Amino acid sequence: MKLGEVPEKSGMKIDVDWIDDETYQLFLDDQNFFVSITDLERLHHRLSALLRPETVQEKRSRQVAFLSQLKGAEDAGIQALLRSAIHDDILVLLHSSENDKALKEKLYGNMGEKSVRMYTEDLLFKFPEGVPDYLLDEAMTR
């Protein structure tokens, strides 16, 4: 079989088992792999992008609309959001605003100095390779 050629009938056995809250076991025929939940989520996101690109595009449109609404929100609303959201969701939101100076200023402008410093440091350590798009979508739904 040539590289990239797909057999007519693929009878590959594929399965996933839960090991613990952070680890899963992925079975592909006679091979198995232990993967973290983060890696499994990345795989899901990548497969979704390949199999259903229109869904990924719809999510991206919702994200852009959400970030645009935040930019126009009143300071009291931003402060309420920052108080009620979980830490990692705020990190995802801050990372998503990095290319939008006005939104970034709005978010950081509604935090105290201590919070700004904490979130800035946490962004460097928590997401050194950036934040996958699916995390923003998850944060928006919480």
PDB file of C-alpha atoms in Angstrom:
ATOM      1  CA  MET A   1       0.000   0.000   0.000  1.00  0.00           C
ATOM      2  CA  LYS A   2       1.333   3.462  -0.929  1.00  0.00           C
ATOM      3  CA  LEU A   3       1.670   6.305   1.549  1.00  0.00           C
ATOM      4  CA  GLY A   4      -1.686   8.026   1.975  1.00  0.00           C
ATOM      5  CA  GLU A   5      -3.587   5.171   0.364  1.00  0.00           C
ATOM      6  CA  VAL A   6      -6.591   4.019   2.376  1.00  0.00           C
ATOM      7  CA  PRO A   7      -7.625   0.367   2.297  1.00  0.00           C
ATOM      8  CA  GLU A   8     -11.068  -0.267   0.800  1.00  0.00           C
ATOM      9  CA  LYS A   9     -12.416  -1.670   4.042  1.00  0.00           C
ATOM     10  CA  SER A  10     -10.739  -0.421   7.141  1.00  0.00           C
ATOM     11  CA  GLY A  11     -11.481  -2.844   9.929  1.00  0.00           C
ATOM     12  CA  MET A  12      -9.248  -1.125  12.456  1.00  0.00           C
ATOM     13  CA  LYS A  13     -10.360  -1.639  16.017  1.00  0.00           C
ATOM     14  CA  ILE A  14     -10.475   1.683  17.822  1.00  0.00           C
ATOM     15  CA  ASP A  15     -11.409   2.107  21.472  1.00  0.00           C
ATOM     16  CA  VAL A  16     -10.764   4.351  24.470  1.00  0.00           C
ATOM     17  CA  ASP A  17     -10.810   3.461  28.162  1.00  0.00           C
ATOM     18  CA  TRP A  18     -10.898   5.788  31.149  1.00  0.00           C
ATOM     19  CA  ILE A  19      -7.951   5.238  33.499  1.00  0.00           C
ATOM     20  CA  ASP A  20      -8.371   8.181  35.880  1.00  0.00           C
ATOM     21  CA  ASP A  21      -9.496  11.821  35.775  1.00  0.00           C
ATOM     22  CA  GLU A  22      -6.419  12.855  33.776  1.00  0.00           C
ATOM     23  CA  THR A  23      -5.494   9.722  31.792  1.00  0.00           C
ATOM     24  CA  TYR A  24      -7.115   7.611  29.089  1.00  0.00           C
ATOM     25  CA  GLN A  25      -5.940   4.560  27.201  1.00  0.00           C
ATOM     26  CA  LEU A  26      -6.357   4.703  23.429  1.00  0.00           C
ATOM     27  CA  PHE A  27      -6.414   1.419  21.484  1.00  0.00           C
ATOM     28  CA  LEU A  28      -5.655   1.321  17.756  1.00  0.00           C
ATOM     29  CA  ASP A  29      -5.708  -2.312  16.610  1.00  0.00           C
ATOM     30  CA  ASP A  30      -3.058  -4.115  18.665  1.00  0.00           C
ATOM     31  CA  GLN A  31      -1.333  -0.933  19.856  1.00  0.00           C
ATOM     32  CA  ASN A  32      -2.327   1.085  22.895  1.00  0.00           C
ATOM     33  CA  PHE A  33      -1.341   4.498  24.117  1.00  0.00           C
ATOM     34  CA  PHE A  34      -1.821   6.314  27.397  1.00  0.00           C
ATOM     35  CA  VAL A  35      -2.905   9.873  26.729  1.00  0.00           C
ATOM     36  CA  SER A  36      -3.721  12.804  28.961  1.00  0.00           C
ATOM     37  CA  ILE A  37      -7.120  14.405  28.848  1.00  0.00           C
ATOM     38  CA  THR A  38      -5.461  17.488  27.323  1.00  0.00           C
ATOM     39  CA  ASP A  39      -3.989  15.412  24.490  1.00  0.00           C
ATOM     40  CA  LEU A  40      -7.325  13.678  23.943  1.00  0.00           C
ATOM     41  CA  GLU A  41      -9.094  17.052  23.773  1.00  0.00           C
ATOM     42  CA  ARG A  42      -6.512  18.277  21.237  1.00  0.00           C
ATOM     43  CA  LEU A  43      -7.081  15.136  19.173  1.00  0.00           C
ATOM     44  CA  HIS A  44     -10.849  15.698  19.326  1.00  0.00           C
ATOM     45  CA  HIS A  45     -10.422  19.312  18.237  1.00  0.00           C
ATOM     46  CA  ARG A  46      -8.168  18.317  15.343  1.00  0.00           C
ATOM     47  CA  LEU A  47     -10.526  15.550  14.197  1.00  0.00           C
ATOM     48  CA  SER A  48     -13.485  17.933  14.394  1.00  0.00           C
ATOM     49  CA  ALA A  49     -11.611  20.455  12.260  1.00  0.00           C
ATOM     50  CA  LEU A  50     -10.940  17.782   9.643  1.00  0.00           C
ATOM     51  CA  LEU A  51     -14.338  16.092   9.676  1.00  0.00           C
ATOM     52  CA  ARG A  52     -16.628  19.054  10.355  1.00  0.00           C
ATOM     53  CA  PRO A  53     -14.881  22.288   9.359  1.00  0.00           C
ATOM     54  CA  GLU A  54     -18.216  24.145   9.263  1.00  0.00           C
ATOM     55  CA  THR A  55     -18.732  23.447  12.984  1.00  0.00           C
ATOM     56  CA  VAL A  56     -15.289  24.801  13.815  1.00  0.00           C
ATOM     57  CA  GLN A  57     -16.052  27.899  11.748  1.00  0.00           C
ATOM     58  CA  GLU A  58     -19.356  28.415  13.609  1.00  0.00           C
ATOM     59  CA  LYS A  59     -17.547  28.176  16.952  1.00  0.00           C
ATOM     60  CA  ARG A  60     -14.946  30.676  15.777  1.00  0.00           C
ATOM     61  CA  SER A  61     -17.715  33.093  14.740  1.00  0.00           C
ATOM     62  CA  ARG A  62     -19.324  32.772  18.207  1.00  0.00           C
ATOM     63  CA  GLN A  63     -15.954  33.427  19.834  1.00  0.00           C
ATOM     64  CA  VAL A  64     -15.381  36.568  17.787  1.00  0.00           C
ATOM     65  CA  ALA A  65     -18.892  37.813  18.617  1.00  0.00           C
ATOM     66  CA  PHE A  66     -18.382  37.077  22.337  1.00  0.00           C
ATOM     67  CA  LEU A  67     -15.056  38.936  22.446  1.00  0.00           C
ATOM     68  CA  SER A  68     -16.639  41.852  20.583  1.00  0.00           C
ATOM     69  CA  GLN A  69     -19.486  42.015  23.122  1.00  0.00           C
ATOM     70  CA  LEU A  70     -16.978  42.040  25.960  1.00  0.00           C
ATOM     71  CA  LYS A  71     -15.213  44.996  24.413  1.00  0.00           C
ATOM     72  CA  GLY A  72     -18.466  46.961  24.528  1.00  0.00           C
ATOM     73  CA  ALA A  73     -19.489  45.812  28.005  1.00  0.00           C
ATOM     74  CA  GLU A  74     -19.648  48.167  30.967  1.00  0.00           C
ATOM     75  CA  ASP A  75     -16.887  47.961  33.562  1.00  0.00           C
ATOM     76  CA  ALA A  76     -19.309  46.667  36.215  1.00  0.00           C
ATOM     77  CA  GLY A  77     -20.217  43.742  33.938  1.00  0.00           C
ATOM     78  CA  ILE A  78     -16.548  42.943  33.268  1.00  0.00           C
ATOM     79  CA  GLN A  79     -15.817  43.045  36.999  1.00  0.00           C
ATOM     80  CA  ALA A  80     -18.737  40.706  37.715  1.00  0.00           C
ATOM     81  CA  LEU A  81     -17.469  38.307  35.039  1.00  0.00           C
ATOM     82  CA  LEU A  82     -13.950  38.359  36.478  1.00  0.00           C
ATOM     83  CA  ARG A  83     -15.293  37.668  39.985  1.00  0.00           C
ATOM     84  CA  SER A  84     -17.522  34.772  38.945  1.00  0.00           C
ATOM     85  CA  ALA A  85     -15.382  32.982  36.329  1.00  0.00           C
ATOM     86  CA  ILE A  86     -12.947  30.263  37.281  1.00  0.00           C
ATOM     87  CA  HIS A  87      -9.239  31.068  37.146  1.00  0.00           C
ATOM     88  CA  ASP A  88      -8.412  29.035  34.022  1.00  0.00           C
ATOM     89  CA  ASP A  89     -11.347  30.538  32.103  1.00  0.00           C
ATOM     90  CA  ILE A  90     -10.024  34.020  32.841  1.00  0.00           C
ATOM     91  CA  LEU A  91      -6.588  32.920  31.629  1.00  0.00           C
ATOM     92  CA  VAL A  92      -8.135  31.649  28.389  1.00  0.00           C
ATOM     93  CA  LEU A  93     -10.055  34.910  27.979  1.00  0.00           C
ATOM     94  CA  LEU A  94      -6.933  37.002  28.605  1.00  0.00           C
ATOM     95  CA  HIS A  95      -4.926  34.956  26.142  1.00  0.00           C
ATOM     96  CA  SER A  96      -7.681  35.297  23.545  1.00  0.00           C
ATOM     97  CA  SER A  97      -7.545  39.081  23.939  1.00  0.00           C
ATOM     98  CA  GLU A  98      -3.794  39.366  23.347  1.00  0.00           C
ATOM     99  CA  ASN A  99      -4.210  40.566  19.753  1.00  0.00           C
ATOM    100  CA  ASP A 100      -6.949  43.053  20.647  1.00  0.00           C
ATOM    101  CA  LYS A 101      -5.388  45.980  22.515  1.00  0.00           C
ATOM    102  CA  ALA A 102      -8.721  47.564  23.485  1.00  0.00           C
ATOM    103  CA  LEU A 103     -10.137  44.325  24.931  1.00  0.00           C
ATOM    104  CA  LYS A 104      -6.896  43.505  26.705  1.00  0.00           C
ATOM    105  CA  GLU A 105      -6.830  46.960  28.299  1.00  0.00           C
ATOM    106  CA  LYS A 106     -10.503  46.623  29.277  1.00  0.00           C
ATOM    107  CA  LEU A 107      -9.935  43.282  31.010  1.00  0.00           C
ATOM    108  CA  TYR A 108      -6.725  44.215  32.788  1.00  0.00           C
ATOM    109  CA  GLY A 109      -8.119  47.669  33.584  1.00  0.00           C
ATOM    110  CA  ASN A 110     -10.862  46.029  35.649  1.00  0.00           C
ATOM    111  CA  MET A 111      -8.393  44.102  37.812  1.00  0.00           C
ATOM    112  CA  GLY A 112      -6.304  45.142  40.745  1.00  0.00           C
ATOM    113  CA  GLU A 113      -2.513  45.265  40.443  1.00  0.00           C
ATOM    114  CA  LYS A 114      -2.108  41.985  42.276  1.00  0.00           C
ATOM    115  CA  SER A 115      -4.528  40.186  39.942  1.00  0.00           C
ATOM    116  CA  VAL A 116      -2.862  41.629  36.845  1.00  0.00           C
ATOM    117  CA  ARG A 117       0.525  40.396  38.051  1.00  0.00           C
ATOM    118  CA  MET A 118      -0.841  36.952  38.982  1.00  0.00           C
ATOM    119  CA  TYR A 119      -2.666  36.418  35.676  1.00  0.00           C
ATOM    120  CA  THR A 120       0.287  37.688  33.632  1.00  0.00           C
ATOM    121  CA  GLU A 121       2.616  35.204  35.348  1.00  0.00           C
ATOM    122  CA  ASP A 122       0.096  32.366  35.124  1.00  0.00           C
ATOM    123  CA  LEU A 123      -0.356  32.910  31.381  1.00  0.00           C
ATOM    124  CA  LEU A 124       3.362  32.359  30.857  1.00  0.00           C
ATOM    125  CA  PHE A 125       3.390  29.084  32.772  1.00  0.00           C
ATOM    126  CA  LYS A 126      -0.043  27.625  32.096  1.00  0.00           C
ATOM    127  CA  PHE A 127      -0.122  28.074  28.319  1.00  0.00           C
ATOM    128  CA  PRO A 128       3.470  28.393  27.060  1.00  0.00           C
ATOM    129  CA  GLU A 129       2.439  27.085  23.623  1.00  0.00           C
ATOM    130  CA  GLY A 130      -0.741  29.150  23.415  1.00  0.00           C
ATOM    131  CA  VAL A 131      -4.373  28.373  24.092  1.00  0.00           C
ATOM    132  CA  PRO A 132      -6.266  26.044  21.747  1.00  0.00           C
ATOM    133  CA  ASP A 133      -9.478  27.541  20.333  1.00  0.00           C
ATOM    134  CA  TYR A 134     -11.637  24.844  21.904  1.00  0.00           C
ATOM    135  CA  LEU A 135     -10.717  26.085  25.397  1.00  0.00           C
ATOM    136  CA  LEU A 136     -12.270  29.483  24.682  1.00  0.00           C
ATOM    137  CA  ASP A 137     -15.439  27.771  23.487  1.00  0.00           C
ATOM    138  CA  GLU A 138     -15.553  25.706  26.691  1.00  0.00           C
ATOM    139  CA  ALA A 139     -14.911  28.775  28.853  1.00  0.00           C
ATOM    140  CA  MET A 140     -17.738  30.657  27.112  1.00  0.00           C
ATOM    141  CA  THR A 141     -20.230  27.902  27.935  1.00  0.00           C
ATOM    142  CA  ARG A 142     -19.457  27.842  31.659  1.00  0.00           C
TER     143      ARG A 142
END
